[in-house]
XYZ file of N, CA and C in Angstrom:
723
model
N 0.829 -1.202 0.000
C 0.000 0.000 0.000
C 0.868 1.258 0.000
N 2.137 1.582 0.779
C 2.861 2.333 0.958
C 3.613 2.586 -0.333
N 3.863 1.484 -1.208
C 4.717 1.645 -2.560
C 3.635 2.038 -3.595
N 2.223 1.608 -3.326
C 1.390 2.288 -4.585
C 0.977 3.214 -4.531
N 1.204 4.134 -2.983
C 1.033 5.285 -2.920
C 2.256 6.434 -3.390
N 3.256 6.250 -3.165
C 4.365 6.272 -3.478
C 4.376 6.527 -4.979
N 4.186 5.817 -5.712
C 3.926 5.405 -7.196
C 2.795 6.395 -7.919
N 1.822 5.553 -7.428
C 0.288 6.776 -7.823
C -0.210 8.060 -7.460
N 0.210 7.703 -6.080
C -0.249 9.133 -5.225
C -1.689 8.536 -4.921
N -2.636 7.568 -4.531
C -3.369 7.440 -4.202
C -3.507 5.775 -3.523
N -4.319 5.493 -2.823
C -4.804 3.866 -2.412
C -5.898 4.161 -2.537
N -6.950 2.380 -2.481
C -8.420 2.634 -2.722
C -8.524 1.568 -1.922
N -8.377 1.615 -0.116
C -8.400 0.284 0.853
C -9.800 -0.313 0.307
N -10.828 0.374 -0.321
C -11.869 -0.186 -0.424
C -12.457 -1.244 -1.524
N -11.015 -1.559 -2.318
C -11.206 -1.782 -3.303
C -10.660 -3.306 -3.200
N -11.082 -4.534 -3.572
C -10.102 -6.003 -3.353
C -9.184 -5.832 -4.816
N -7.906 -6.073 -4.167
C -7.365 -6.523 -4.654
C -7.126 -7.589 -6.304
N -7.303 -7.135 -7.211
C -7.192 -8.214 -8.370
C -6.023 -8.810 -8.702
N -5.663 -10.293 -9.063
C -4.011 -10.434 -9.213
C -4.832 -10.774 -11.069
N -3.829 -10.146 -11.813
C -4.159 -10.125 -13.100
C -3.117 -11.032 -13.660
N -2.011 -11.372 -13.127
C -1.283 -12.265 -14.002
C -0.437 -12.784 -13.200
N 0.626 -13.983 -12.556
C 1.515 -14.393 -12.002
C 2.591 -14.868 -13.003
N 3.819 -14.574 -12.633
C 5.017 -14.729 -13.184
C 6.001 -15.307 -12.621
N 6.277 -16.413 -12.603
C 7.403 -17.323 -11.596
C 8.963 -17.606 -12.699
N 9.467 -17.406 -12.170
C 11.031 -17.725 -12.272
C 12.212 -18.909 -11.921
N 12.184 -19.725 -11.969
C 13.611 -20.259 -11.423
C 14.678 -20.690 -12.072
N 15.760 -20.517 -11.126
C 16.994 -21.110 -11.655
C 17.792 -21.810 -10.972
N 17.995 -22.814 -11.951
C 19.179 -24.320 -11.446
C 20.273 -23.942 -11.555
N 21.042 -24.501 -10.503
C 22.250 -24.668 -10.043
C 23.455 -26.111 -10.618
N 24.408 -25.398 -11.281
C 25.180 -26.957 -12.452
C 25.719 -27.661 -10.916
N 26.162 -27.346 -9.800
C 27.074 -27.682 -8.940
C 26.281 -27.253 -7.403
N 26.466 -28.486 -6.729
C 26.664 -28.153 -5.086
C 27.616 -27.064 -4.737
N 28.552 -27.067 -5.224
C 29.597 -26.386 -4.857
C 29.145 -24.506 -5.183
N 28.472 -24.015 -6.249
C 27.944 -23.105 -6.543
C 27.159 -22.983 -5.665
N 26.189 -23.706 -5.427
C 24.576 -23.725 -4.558
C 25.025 -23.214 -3.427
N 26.037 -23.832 -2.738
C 26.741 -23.339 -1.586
C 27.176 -21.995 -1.652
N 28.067 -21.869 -2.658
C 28.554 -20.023 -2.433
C 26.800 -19.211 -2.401
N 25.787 -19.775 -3.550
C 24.735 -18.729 -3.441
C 23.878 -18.684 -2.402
N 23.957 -20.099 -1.589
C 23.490 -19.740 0.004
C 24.319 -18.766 0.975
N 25.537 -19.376 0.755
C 26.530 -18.714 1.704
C 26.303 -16.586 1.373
N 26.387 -16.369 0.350
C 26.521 -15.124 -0.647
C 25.157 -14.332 0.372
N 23.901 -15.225 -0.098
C 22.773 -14.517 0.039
C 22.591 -14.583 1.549
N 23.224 -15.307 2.570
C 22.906 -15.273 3.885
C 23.979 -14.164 4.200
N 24.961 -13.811 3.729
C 25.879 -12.955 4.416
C 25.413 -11.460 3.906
N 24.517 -11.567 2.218
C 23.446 -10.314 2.215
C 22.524 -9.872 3.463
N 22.022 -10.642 3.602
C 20.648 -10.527 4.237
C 21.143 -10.008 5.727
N 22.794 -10.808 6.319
C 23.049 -10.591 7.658
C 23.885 -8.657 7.627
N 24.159 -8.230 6.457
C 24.597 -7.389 6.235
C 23.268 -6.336 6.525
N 22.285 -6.847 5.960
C 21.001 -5.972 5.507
C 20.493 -5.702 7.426
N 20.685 -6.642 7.915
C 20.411 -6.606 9.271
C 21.168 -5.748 10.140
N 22.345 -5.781 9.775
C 23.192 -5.468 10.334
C 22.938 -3.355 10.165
N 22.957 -3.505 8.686
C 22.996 -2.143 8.876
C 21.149 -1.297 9.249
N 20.516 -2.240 9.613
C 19.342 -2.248 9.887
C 19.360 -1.425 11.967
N 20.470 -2.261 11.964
C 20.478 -2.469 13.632
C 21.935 -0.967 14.177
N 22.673 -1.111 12.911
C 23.791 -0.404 13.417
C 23.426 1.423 12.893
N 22.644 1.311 11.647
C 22.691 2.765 11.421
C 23.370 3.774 10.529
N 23.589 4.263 11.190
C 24.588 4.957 10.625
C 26.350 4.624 10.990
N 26.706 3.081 11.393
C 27.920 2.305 11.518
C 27.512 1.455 10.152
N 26.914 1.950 9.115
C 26.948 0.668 7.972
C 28.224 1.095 7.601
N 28.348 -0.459 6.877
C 29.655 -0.303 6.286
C 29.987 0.615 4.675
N 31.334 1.226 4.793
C 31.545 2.691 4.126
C 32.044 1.370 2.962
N 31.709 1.684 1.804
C 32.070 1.087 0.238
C 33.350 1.890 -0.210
N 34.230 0.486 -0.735
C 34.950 0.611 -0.817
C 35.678 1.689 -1.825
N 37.287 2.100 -1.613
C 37.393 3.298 -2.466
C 38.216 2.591 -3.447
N 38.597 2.978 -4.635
C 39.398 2.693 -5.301
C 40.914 3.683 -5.387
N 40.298 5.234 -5.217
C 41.757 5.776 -5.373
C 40.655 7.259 -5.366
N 41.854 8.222 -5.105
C 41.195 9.109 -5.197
C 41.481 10.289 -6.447
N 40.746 11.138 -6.580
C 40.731 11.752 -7.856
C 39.954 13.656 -7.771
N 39.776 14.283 -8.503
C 39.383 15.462 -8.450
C 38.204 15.966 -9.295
N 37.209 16.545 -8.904
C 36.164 16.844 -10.505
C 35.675 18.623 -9.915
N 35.589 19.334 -11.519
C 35.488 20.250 -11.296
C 33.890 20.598 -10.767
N 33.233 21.304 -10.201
C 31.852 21.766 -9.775
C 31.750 23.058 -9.362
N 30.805 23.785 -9.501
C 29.915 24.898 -9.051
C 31.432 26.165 -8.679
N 32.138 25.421 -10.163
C 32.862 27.166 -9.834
C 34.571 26.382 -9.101
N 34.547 25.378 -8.471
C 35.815 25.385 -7.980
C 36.383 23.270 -8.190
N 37.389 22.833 -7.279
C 37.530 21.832 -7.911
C 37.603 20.727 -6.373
N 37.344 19.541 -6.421
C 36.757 19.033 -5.104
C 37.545 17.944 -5.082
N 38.264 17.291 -3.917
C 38.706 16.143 -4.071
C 38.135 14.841 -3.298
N 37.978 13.861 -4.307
C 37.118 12.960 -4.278
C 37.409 11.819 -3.972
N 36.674 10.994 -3.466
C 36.852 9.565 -3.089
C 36.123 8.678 -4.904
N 37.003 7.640 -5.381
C 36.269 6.871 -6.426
C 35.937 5.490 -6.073
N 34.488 4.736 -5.834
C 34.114 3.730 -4.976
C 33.654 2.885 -6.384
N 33.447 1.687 -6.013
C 32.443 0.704 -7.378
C 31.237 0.556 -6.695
N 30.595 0.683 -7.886
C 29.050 0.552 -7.534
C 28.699 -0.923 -6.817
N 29.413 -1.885 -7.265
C 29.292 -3.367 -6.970
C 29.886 -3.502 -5.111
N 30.338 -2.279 -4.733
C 31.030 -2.517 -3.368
C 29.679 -2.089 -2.079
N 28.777 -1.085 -2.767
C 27.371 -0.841 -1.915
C 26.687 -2.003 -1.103
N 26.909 -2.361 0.137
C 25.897 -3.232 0.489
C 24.679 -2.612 1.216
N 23.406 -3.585 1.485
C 22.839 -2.777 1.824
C 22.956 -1.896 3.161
N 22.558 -0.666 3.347
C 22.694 0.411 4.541
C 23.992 1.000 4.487
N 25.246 0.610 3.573
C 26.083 1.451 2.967
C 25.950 2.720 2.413
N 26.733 3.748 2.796
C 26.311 5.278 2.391
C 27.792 5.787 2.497
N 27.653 6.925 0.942
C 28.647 7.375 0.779
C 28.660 9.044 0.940
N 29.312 10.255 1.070
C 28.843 11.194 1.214
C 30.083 12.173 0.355
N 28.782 13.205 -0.575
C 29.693 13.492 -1.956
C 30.521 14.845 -1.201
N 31.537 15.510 -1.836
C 31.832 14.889 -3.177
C 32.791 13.398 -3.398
N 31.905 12.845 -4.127
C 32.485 11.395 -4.492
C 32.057 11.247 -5.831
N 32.954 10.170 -6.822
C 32.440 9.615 -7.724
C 31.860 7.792 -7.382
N 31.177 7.435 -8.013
C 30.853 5.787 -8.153
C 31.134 5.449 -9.601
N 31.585 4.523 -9.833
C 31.558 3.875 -10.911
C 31.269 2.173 -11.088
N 30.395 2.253 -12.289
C 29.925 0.766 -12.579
C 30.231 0.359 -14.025
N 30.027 -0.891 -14.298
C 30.207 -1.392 -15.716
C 29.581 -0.779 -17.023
N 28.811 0.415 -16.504
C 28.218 1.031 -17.735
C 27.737 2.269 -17.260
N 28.013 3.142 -16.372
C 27.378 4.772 -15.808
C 28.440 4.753 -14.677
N 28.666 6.179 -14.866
C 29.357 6.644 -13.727
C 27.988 7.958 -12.750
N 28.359 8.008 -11.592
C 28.061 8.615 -10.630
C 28.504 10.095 -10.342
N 28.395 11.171 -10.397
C 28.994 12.278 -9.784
C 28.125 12.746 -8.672
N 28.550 12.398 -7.917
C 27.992 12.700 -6.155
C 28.510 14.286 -6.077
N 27.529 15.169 -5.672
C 28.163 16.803 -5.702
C 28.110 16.886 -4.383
N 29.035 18.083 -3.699
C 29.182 18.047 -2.414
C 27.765 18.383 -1.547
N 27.261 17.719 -0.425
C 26.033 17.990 -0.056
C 24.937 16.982 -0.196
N 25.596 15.591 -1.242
C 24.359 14.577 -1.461
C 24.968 13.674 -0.979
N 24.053 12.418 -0.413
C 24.580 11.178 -0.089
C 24.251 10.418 -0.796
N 24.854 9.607 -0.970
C 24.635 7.935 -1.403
C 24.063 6.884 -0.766
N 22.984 6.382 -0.870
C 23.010 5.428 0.351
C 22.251 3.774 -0.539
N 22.376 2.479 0.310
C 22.029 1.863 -0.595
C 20.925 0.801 0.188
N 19.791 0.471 -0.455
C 18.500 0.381 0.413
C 18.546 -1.268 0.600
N 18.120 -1.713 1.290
C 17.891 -3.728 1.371
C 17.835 -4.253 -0.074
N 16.812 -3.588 -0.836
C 16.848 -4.166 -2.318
C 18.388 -3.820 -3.164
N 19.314 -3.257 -2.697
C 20.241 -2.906 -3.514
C 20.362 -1.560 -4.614
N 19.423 -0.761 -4.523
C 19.173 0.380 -5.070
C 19.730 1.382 -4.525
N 20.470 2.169 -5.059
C 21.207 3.262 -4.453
C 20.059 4.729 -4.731
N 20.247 5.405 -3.448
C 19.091 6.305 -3.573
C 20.080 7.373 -3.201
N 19.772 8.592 -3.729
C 20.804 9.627 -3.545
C 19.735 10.761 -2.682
N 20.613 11.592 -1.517
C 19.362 12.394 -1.021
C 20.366 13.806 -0.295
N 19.647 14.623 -0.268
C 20.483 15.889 0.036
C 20.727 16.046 1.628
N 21.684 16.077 2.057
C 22.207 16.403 3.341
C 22.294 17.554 3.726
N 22.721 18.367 3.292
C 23.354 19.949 3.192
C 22.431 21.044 2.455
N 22.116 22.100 3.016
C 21.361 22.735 2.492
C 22.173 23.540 1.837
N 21.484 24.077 0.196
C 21.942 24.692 -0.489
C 22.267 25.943 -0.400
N 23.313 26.560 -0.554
C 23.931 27.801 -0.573
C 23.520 28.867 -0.639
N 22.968 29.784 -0.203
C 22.169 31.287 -0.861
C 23.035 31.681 -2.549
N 21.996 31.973 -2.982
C 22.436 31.986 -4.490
C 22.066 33.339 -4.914
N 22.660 34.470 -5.690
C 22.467 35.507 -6.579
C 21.790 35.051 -7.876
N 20.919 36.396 -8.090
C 20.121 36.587 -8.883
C 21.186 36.332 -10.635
N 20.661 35.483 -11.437
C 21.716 35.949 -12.887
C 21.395 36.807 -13.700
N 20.548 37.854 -13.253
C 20.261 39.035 -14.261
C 19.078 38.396 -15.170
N 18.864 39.708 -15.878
C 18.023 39.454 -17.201
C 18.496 39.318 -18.379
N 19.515 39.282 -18.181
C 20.654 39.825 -20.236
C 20.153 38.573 -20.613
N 19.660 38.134 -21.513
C 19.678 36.362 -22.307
C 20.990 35.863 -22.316
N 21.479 34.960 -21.304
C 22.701 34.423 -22.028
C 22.972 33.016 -22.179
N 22.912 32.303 -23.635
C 23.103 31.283 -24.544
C 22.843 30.509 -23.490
N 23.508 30.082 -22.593
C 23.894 28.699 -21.729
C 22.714 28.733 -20.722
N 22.532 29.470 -19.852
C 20.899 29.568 -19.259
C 19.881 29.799 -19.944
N 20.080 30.176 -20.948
C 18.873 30.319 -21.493
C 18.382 28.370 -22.284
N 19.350 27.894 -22.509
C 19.053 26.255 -22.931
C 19.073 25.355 -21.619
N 19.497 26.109 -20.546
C 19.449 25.378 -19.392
C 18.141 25.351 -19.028
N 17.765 26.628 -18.782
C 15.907 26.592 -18.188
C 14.944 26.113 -19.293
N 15.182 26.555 -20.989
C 14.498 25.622 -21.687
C 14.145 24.139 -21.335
N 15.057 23.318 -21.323
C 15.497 22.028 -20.926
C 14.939 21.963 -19.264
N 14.742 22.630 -18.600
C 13.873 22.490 -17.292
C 13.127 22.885 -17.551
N 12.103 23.833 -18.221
C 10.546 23.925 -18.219
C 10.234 22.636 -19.303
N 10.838 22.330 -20.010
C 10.618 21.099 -20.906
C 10.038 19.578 -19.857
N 11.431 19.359 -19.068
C 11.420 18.663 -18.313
C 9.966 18.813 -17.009
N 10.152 19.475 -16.818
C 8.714 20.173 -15.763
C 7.349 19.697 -16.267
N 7.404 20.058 -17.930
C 6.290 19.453 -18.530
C 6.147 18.215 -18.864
N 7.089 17.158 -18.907
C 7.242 16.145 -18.989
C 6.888 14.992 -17.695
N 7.590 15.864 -16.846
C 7.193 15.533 -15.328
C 6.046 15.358 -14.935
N 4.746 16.496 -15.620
C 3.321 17.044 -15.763
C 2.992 15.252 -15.989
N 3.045 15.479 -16.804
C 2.638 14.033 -17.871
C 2.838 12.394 -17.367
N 3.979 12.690 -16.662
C 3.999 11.207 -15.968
C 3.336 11.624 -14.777
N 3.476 12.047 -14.242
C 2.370 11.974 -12.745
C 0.979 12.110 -13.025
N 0.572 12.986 -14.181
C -1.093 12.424 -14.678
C -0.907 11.052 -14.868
N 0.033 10.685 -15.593
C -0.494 8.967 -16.319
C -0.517 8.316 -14.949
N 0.421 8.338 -13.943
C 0.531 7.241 -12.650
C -0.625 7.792 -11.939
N -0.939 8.567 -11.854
C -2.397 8.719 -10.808
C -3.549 9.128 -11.225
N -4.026 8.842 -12.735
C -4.854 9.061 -13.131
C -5.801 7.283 -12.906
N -7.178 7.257 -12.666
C -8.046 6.261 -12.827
C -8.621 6.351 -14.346
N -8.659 6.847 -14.916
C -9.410 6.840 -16.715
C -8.672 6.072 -17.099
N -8.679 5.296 -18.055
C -8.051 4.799 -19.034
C -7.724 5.319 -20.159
N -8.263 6.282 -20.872
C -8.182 7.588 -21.669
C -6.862 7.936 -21.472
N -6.811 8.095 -19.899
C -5.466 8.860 -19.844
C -4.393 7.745 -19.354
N -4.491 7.090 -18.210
C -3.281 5.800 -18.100
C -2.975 5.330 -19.275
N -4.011 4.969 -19.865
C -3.400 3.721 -21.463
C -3.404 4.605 -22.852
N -4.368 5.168 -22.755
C -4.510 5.717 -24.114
C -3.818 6.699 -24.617
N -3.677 7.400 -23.438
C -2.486 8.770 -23.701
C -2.798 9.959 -23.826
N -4.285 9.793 -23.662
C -4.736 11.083 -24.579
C -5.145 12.356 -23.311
N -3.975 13.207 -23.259
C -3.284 14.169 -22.476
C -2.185 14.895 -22.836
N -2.219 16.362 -22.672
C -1.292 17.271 -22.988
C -1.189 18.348 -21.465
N 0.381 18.386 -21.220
C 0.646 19.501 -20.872
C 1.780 20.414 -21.201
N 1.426 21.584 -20.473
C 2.600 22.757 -21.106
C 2.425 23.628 -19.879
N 3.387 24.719 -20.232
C 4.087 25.537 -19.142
C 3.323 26.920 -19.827
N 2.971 28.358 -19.107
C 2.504 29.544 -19.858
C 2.566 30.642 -18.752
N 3.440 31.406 -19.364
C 3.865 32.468 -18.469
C 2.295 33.272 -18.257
N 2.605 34.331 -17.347
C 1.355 35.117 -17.060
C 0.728 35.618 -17.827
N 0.878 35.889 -18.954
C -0.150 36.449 -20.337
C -0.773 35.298 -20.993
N -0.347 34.237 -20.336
C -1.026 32.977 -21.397
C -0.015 32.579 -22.611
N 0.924 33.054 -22.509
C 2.097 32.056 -23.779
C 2.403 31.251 -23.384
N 2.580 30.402 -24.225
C 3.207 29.333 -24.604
C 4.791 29.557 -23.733
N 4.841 28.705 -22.719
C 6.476 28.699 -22.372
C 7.473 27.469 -22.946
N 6.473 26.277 -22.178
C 7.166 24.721 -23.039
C 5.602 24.030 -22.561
N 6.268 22.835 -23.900
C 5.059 21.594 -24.256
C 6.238 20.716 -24.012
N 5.250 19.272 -23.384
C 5.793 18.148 -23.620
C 5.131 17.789 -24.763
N 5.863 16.696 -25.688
C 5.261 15.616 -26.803
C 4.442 15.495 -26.472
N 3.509 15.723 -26.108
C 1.429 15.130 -26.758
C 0.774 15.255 -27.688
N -0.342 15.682 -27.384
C -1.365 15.708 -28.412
C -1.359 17.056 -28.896
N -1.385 17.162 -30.359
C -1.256 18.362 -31.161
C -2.477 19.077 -30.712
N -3.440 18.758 -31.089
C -4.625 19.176 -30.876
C -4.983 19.806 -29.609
N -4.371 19.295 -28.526
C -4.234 19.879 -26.894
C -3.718 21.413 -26.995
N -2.192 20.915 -27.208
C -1.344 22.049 -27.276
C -1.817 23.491 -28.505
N -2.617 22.957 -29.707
C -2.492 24.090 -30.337
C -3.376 25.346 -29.614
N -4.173 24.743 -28.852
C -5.486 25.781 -28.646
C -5.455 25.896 -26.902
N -4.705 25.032 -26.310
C -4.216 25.682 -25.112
C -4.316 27.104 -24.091
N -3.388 27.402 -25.075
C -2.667 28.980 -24.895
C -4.546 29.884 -24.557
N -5.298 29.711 -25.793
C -6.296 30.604 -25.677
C -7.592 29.820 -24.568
N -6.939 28.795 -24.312
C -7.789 28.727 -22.997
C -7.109 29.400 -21.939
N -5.776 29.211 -21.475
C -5.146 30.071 -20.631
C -5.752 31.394 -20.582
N -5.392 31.667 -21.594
C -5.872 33.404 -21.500
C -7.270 33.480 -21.350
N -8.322 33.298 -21.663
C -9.322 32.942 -21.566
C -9.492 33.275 -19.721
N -9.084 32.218 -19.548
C -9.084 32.013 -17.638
C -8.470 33.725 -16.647
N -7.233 33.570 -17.443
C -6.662 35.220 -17.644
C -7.877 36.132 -17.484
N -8.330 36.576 -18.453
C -8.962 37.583 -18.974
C -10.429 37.558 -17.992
N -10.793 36.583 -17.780
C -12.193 36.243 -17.146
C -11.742 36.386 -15.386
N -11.042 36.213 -14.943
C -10.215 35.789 -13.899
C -9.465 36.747 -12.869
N -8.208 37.341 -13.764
C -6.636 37.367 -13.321
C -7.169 38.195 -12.784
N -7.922 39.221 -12.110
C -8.093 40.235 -11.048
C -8.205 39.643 -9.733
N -8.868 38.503 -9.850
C -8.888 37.734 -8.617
C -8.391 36.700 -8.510
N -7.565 36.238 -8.915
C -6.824 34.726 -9.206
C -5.957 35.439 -8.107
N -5.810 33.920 -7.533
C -5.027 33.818 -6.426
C -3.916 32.477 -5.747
N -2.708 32.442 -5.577
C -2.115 31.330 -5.481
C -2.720 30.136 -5.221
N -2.380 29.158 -5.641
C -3.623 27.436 -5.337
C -5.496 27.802 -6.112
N -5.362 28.875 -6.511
C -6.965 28.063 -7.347
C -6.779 27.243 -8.482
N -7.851 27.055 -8.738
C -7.502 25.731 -10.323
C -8.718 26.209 -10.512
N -9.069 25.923 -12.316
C -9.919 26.553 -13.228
C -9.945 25.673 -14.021
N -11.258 24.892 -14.043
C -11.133 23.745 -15.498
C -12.156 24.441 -16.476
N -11.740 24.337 -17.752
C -13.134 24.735 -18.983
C -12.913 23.836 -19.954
N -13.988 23.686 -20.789
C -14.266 22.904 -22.081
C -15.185 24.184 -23.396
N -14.988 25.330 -23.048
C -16.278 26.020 -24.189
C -15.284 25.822 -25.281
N -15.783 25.887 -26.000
C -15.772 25.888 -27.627
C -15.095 27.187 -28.035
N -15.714 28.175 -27.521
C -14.995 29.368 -28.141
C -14.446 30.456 -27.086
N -13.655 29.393 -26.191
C -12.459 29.764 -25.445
C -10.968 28.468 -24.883
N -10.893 28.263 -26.394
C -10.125 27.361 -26.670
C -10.254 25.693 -26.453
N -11.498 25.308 -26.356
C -11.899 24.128 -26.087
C -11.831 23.586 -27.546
N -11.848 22.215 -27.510
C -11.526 21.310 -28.723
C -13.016 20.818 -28.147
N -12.615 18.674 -27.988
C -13.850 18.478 -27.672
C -14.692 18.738 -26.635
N -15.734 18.629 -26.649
C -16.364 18.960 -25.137
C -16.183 17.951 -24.657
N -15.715 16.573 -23.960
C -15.181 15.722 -22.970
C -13.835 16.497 -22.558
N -12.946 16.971 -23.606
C -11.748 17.618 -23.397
C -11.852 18.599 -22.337
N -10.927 18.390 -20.920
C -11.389 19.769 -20.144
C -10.061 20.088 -19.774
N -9.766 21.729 -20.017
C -8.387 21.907 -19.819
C -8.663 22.717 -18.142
N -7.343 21.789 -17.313
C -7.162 22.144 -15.897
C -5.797 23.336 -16.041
C-alpha cells in the first residue's frame, strides 16, 4: 500500500485486490559447490542488511578505489572513487564522491549522499542545504537560457507522468490522450511536452481565456477547469485544468 502510494499518489483500501497475471522464475544450479557459495553469498546479504538495519549509521563505508578530483559549481573538489558493486545494503557514501559501474558513472556533488537500500538500489538524497544563491540578471545568455528551456521542458514532462501514474481513466493511463505545457502570465506558450497536437495548439487561448475572465482575482492554489468551444476548447469531454 505504501509503494502504490508512493507510485500513484493514491490507495483505494476499499477496493479487493485483483491479481491479473503471475510470473514465476527459477533457476538451477550446475554444482553443489555453486549452490553453496549462493546460500553462503545470500545469507551474508541478508546478515549485512540486518546489520545495517540495527547499526545505522555504523553501515559499512564502500569501498574506495583511489582518489581523484572533478570540477563543480565554480571550484575543484577532491574525491573519493568507490564501485558501484562494493554498496551493500545500509552502505552510504557522502559526496563529493564519484561511483563507478560497468556502464554509468556517478557524480555525487558536495552535499548529497549515497546510500544503498535492502533491495540494492542506491538512492541519492540531500544532506546539506543549499547555498544562498544571486540573482543571474536578465541579459539572455546562450547557456541559461538552454538550461531553463530544458527544465521547463522537463517540468512538462514531469506534468505528464504523474497524470499517467495517478490518473483512474483509461483515456489517460493507457490511451495517452493528455497534454501539458508551461505559460507564463499572459497565457504564452512557455514549453510543451510531446502530446497531443490538438491539446497544445489551442491551449494557450484557454489560458488566456481564464486570464482575462479571472486574473483580477486569481489567487495562489486556485484551479480553473473549462471545455467552451470558443475559449479554446476542442472536444467537449476535453477539459483543460
Amino acid at each position: 500500500e505504501i509503494a502504490h502510494r508512493q507510485q500513484f499518489g493514491f490507495t483505494q483500501p476499499e477496493q479487493q485486490i485483483v491479481i491479473d497475471s503471475v510470473s514465476v522464475e527459477a533457476i538451477g544450479n550446475e554444482t553443489i559447490g555453486h549452490q553453496i557459495h549462493t546460500q553462503q553469498a545470500g545469507a551474508e546479504k541478508s546478515a549485512a542488511g540486518h546489520a545495517a538495519q540495527a547499526g545505522g549509521s555504523h553501515a559499512a563505508r564502500p569501498e574506495t578505489l583511489r582518489q581523484t578530483c572533478f570540477f563543480s559549481a565554480g571550484t575543484w573538489h577532491e574525491a573519493p572513487v568507490a564501485r558501484r558493486e562494493s554498496f551493500t545494503p545500509g552502505a552510504a557514501l557522502q559526496g563529493p564522491a564519484i561511483i563507478v559501474e560497468a556502464h554509468g558513472t556517478i557524480v555525487l556533488e558536495p552535499g548529497w549522499t549515497a546510500q544503498c537500500d535492502q533491495e540494492g538500489t542506491l538512492i541519492l538524497h540531500r544532506h546539506a542545504a543549499l547555498p544562498a544563491r544571486q540573482a543571474i540578471g536578465t541579459a539572455a545568455d546562450p547557456v541559461m537560457l538552454e538550461i531553463f528551456n530544458n527544465l521547463f521542458m522537463s517540468i512538462a514532462e514531469q506534468m505528464g507522468f504523474t497524470l499517467e501514474n495517478t490518473a483512474h481513466s483509461v483515456n489517460i493511463k493507457e490511451r495517452l490522450d493528455f497534454s501539458c505545457a508551461l505559460f507564463d502570465a499572459d497565457g504564452n506558450l512557455t514549453a510543451n511536452a510531446p502530446h497531443m497536437p490538438v491539446h497544445l495548439g489551442s491551449m494557450s487561448e484557454s489560458v488566456r481565456a481564464v486570464i482575462a475572465q479571472h486574473g483580477a482575482t486569481m489567487t495562489p492554489g486556485d484551479v480553473f477547469a473549462l471545455n467552451a468551444p470558443y475559449a479554446g476548447g476542442t472536444h467537449l469531454p476535453d477539459v483543460t485544468v
